[in-house]
Short mmCIF file of C-alpha atoms in Angstrom, two decimals:
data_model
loop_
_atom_site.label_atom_id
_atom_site.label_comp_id
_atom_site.label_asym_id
_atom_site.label_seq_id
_atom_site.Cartn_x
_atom_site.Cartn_y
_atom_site.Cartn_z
CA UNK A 252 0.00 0.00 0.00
CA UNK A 253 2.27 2.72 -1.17
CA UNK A 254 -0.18 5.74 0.24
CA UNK A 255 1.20 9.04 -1.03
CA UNK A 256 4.65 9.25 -3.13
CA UNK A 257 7.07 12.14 -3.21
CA UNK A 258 9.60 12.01 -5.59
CA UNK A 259 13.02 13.06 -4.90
CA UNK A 260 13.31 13.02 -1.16
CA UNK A 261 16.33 15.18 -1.37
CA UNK A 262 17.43 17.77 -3.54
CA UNK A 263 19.83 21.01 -4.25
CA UNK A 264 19.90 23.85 -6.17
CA UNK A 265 21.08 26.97 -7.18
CA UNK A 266 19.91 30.02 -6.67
CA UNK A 267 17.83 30.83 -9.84
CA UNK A 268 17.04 27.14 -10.90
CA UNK A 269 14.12 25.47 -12.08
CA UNK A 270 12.46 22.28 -10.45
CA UNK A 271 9.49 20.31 -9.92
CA UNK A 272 8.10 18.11 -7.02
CA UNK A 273 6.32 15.15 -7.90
CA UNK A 274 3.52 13.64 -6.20
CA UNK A 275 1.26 10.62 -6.50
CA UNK A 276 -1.65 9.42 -4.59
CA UNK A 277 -2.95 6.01 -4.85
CA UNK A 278 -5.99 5.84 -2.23
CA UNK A 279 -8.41 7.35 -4.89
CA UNK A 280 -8.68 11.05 -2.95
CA UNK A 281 -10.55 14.01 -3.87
CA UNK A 282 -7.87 16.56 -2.65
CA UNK A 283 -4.20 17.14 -2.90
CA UNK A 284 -2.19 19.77 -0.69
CA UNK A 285 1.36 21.08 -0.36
CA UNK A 286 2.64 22.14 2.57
CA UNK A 287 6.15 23.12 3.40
CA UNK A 288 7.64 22.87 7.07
CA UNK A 289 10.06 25.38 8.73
CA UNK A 290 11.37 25.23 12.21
CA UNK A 291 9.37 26.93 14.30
CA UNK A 292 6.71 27.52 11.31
CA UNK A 293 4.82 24.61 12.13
CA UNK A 294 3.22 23.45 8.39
CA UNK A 295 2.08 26.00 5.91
CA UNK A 296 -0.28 25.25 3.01
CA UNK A 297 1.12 26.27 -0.06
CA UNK A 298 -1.61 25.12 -2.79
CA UNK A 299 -4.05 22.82 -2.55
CA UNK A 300 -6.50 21.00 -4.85
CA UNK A 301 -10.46 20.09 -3.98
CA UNK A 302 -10.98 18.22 -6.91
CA UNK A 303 -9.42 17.32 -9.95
CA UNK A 304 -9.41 20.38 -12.36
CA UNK A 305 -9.29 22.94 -9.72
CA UNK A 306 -6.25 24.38 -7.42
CA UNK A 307 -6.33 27.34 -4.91
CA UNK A 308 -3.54 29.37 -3.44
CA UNK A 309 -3.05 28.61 0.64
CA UNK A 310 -0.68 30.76 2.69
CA UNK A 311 2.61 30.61 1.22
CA UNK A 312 1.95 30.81 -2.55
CA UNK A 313 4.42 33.08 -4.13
CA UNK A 314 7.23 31.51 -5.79
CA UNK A 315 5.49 28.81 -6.26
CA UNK A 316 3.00 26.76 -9.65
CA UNK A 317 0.80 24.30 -9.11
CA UNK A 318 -0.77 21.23 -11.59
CA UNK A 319 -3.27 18.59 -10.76
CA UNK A 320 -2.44 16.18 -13.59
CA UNK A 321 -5.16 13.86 -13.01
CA UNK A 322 -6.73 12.62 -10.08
CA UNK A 323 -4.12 10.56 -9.20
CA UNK A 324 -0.97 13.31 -9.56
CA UNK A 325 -0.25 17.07 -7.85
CA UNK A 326 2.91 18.50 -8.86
CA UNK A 327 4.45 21.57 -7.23
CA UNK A 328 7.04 23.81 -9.57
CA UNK A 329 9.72 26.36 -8.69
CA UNK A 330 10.20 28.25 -11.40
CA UNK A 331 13.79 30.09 -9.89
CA UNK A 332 14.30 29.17 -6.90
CA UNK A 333 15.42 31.32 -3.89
CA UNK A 334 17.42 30.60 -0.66
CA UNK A 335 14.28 31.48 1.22
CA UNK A 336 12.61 28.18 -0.30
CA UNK A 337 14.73 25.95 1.39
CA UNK A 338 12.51 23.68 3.67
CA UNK A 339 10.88 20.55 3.79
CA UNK A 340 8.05 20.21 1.42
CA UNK A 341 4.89 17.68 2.34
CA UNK A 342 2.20 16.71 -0.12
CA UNK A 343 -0.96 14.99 1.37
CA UNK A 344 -4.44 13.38 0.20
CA UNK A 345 -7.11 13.37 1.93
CA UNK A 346 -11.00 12.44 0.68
CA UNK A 347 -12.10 16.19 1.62
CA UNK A 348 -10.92 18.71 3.25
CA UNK A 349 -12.52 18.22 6.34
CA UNK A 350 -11.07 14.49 6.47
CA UNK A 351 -8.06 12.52 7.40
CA UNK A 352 -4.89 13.33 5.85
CA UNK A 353 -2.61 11.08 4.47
CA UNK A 354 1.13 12.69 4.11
CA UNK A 355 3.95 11.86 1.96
CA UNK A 356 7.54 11.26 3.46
CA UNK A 357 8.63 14.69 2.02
CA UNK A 358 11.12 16.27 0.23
CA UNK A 359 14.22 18.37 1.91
CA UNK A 360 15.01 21.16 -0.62
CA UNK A 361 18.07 23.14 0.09
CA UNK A 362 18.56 26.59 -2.53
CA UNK A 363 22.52 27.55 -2.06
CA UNK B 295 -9.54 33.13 9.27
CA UNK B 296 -9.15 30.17 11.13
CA UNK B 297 -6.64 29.38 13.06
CA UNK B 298 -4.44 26.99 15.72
CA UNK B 299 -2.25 27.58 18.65
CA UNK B 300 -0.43 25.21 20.24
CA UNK B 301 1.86 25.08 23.09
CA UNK B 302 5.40 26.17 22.60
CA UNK B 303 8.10 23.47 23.33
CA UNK B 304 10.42 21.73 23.65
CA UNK B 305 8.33 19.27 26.60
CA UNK B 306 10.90 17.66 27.94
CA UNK B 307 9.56 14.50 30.55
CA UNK B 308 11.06 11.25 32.07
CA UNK B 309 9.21 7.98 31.20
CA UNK B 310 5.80 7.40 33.03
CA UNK B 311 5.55 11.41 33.61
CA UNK B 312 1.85 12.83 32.41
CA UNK B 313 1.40 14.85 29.14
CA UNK B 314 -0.80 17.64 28.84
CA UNK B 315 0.00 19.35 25.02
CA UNK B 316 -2.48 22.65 24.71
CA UNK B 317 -4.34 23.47 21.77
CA UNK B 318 -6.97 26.19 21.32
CA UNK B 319 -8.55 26.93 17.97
CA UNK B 320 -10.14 30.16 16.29
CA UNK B 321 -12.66 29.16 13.31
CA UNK B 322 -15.98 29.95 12.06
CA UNK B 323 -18.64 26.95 11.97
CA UNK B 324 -18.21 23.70 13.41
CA UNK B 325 -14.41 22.56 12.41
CA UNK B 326 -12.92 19.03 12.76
CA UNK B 327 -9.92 18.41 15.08
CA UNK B 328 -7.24 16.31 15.02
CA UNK B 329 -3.79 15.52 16.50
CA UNK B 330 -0.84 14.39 14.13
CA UNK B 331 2.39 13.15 15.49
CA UNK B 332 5.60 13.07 13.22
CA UNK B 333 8.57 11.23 14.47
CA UNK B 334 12.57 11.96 13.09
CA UNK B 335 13.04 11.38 9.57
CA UNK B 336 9.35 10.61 8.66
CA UNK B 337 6.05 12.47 7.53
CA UNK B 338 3.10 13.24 9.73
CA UNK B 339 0.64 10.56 10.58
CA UNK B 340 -3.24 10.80 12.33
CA UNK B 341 -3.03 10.09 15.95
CA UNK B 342 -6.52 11.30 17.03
CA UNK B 343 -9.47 13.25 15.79
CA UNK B 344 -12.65 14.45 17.14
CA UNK B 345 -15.45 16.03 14.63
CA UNK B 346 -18.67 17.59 16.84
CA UNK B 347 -18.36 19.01 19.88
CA UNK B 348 -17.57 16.53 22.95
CA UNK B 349 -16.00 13.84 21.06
CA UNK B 350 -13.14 12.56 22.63
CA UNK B 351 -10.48 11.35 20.20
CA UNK B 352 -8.14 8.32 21.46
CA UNK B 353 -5.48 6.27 20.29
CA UNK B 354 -2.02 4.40 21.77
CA UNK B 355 -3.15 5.78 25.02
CA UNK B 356 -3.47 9.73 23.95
CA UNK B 357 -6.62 11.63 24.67
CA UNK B 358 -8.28 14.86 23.53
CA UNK B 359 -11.58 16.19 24.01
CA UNK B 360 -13.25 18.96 21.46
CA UNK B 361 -14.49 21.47 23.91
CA UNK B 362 -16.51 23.68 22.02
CA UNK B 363 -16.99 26.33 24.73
CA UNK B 364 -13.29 26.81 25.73
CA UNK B 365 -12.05 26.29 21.83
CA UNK B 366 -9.75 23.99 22.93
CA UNK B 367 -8.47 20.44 21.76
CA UNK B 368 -5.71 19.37 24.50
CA UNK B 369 -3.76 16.60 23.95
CA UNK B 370 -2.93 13.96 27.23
CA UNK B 371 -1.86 10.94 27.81
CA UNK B 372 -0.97 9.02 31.30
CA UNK B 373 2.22 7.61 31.20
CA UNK B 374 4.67 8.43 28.28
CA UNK B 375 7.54 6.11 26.95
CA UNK B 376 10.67 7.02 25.49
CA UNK B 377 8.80 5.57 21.98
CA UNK B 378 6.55 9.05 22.30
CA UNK B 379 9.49 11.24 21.52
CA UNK B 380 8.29 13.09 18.45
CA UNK B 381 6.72 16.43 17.41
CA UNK B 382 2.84 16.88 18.03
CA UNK B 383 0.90 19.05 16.01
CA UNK B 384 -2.65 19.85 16.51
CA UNK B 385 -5.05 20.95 13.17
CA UNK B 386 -8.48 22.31 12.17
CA UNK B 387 -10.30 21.62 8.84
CA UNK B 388 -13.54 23.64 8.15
CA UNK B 389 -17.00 22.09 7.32
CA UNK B 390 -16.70 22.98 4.47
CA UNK B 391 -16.07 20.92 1.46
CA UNK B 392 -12.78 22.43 -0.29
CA UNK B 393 -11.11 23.52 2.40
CA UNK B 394 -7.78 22.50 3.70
CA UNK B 395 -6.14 21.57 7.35
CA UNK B 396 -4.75 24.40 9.37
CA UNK B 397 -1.53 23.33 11.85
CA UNK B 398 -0.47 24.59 14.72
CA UNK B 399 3.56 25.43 14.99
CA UNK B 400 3.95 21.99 16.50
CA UNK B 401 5.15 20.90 20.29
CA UNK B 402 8.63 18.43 20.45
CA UNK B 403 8.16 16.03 22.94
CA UNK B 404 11.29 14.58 24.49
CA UNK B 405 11.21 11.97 26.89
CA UNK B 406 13.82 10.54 28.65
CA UNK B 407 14.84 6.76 30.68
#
C-alpha cells in the first residue's frame, strides 16, 4: 500500500534554478495539498486541490505553480528558486478537506 | 480566518511522567480536530481526531476532548515512553467541502529513561 509518493526526497539547487516536485496518490482522494515545514513555522499550506481540475492558493503561494495532472498526480514547480525556499516540502491526500490526511515522506530542498 | 495555537516546546519528561499538550482553535462553523504526530526522519501521521463538539479522540493511550466552549483540543496521555518522543501538532479543517487543514507550529516532545 504505497499511500502518497514524493519524488526526490532530497534535492539542491542553485539560486535561480528550475524544479518540480512530484507527487502521487494512490488511495483514490478528492484533494491534494502542499505544505512546506520550517522550524518553528509549524506546516504551511502552499496550494491545494479540492478536486481534480481545480487548485487554490493557501498561505505561502508566491514563488510557487501548481498542476493537478489527473486525479491521481499534484505537482508543485519552482520556477527560480530562492534561498528562502529551502525547507521541507509535504504533499498529502485526503477524501475532503474536512477528512483525514494522508502525508507523503517529504522532500528536503536546500537553494545555495 | 481560522486558526491553531499550540503550546510552545520543547516538553521535555522522564518515562511514566503525564502529558498535557495545549491546543486552542479560532474558526468559524463547526471545524474538525485532530492531532498528528511526526517522528525523526518521517512524515506526519493521524493520531486522534474528534469532529462535533464533545468527542473525545483516542489512540495508543493519547486523549483529547473537542471542547466547544473553551475552543480547545488538549492533547494527554498518562504515562509516556521514550517511543513518544516526536513532534505533536494539533489541526483544524472547516465544514466545508474544499477547504484544507490548518496546523499549529507543533510541540517536540522529548522523553527521557
Amino acid at each position: 500500500n504505497a499511500g502518497v509518493t514524493q519524488t526526490p526526497k532530497f534535492q539542491v539547487l542553485k539560486t535561480g534554478q528550475s524544479m518540480t516536485l512530484q507527487c502521487a496518490q494512490d488511495m483514490n482522494h478528492n484533494s491534494m495539498y502542499w505544505y512546506r515545514q520550517d522550524p518553528g513555522m509549524g506546516l504551511r499550506l502552499i496550494y491545494y486541490s479540492a478536486s481534480e481540475g481545480t487548485t487554490d492558493k493557501g498561505e505561502v503561494p508566491n514563488g510557487y505553480n501548481v498542476s493537478r495532472l489527473n486525479k491521481r498526480e499534484f505537482s508543485l514547480r519552482l520556477e527560480s528558486a530562492a534561498p528562502s525556499q529551502t525547507s521541507v516540502y509535504f504533499c498529502a491526500s485526503s477524501d475532503r478537506g474536512d477528512t483525514e490526511a494522508f502525508f507523503g515522506q517529504g522532500t528536503r530542498l536546500t537553494v545555495v | 480566518g481560522d486558526s491553531v495555537t499550540q503550546m510552545e516546546g520543547p516538553v521535555t519528561l522522564s518515562e511514566e511522567a503525564f502529558l498535557t499538550i495545549n491546543c486552542t482553535y479560532t474558526a468559524t462553523g463547526y471545524p474538525s480536530l485532530f492531532w498528528y504526530v511526526q517522528y525523526p526522519g518521517e512524515g506526519l501521521q493521524l493520531l486522534l481526531k474528534a469532529t462535533k463538539a464533545d468527542d473525545k479522540g483516542s489512540n495508543k493511550g493519547f486523549e483529547a476532548t473537542y471542547r466547544k466552549e473553551t475552543t480547545s483540543f488538549h492533547l494527554e496521555k498518562g504515562s509516556v515512553q521514550v517511543s513518544d518522543s516526536a513532534v505533536y501538532f494539533c489541526a483544524l479543517s472547516g465544514d466545508q467541502a474544499g477547504t484544507a487543514l490548518i496546523f499549529g507550529k507543533g510541540t517536540t516532545l522529548s522523553v527521557s529513561s
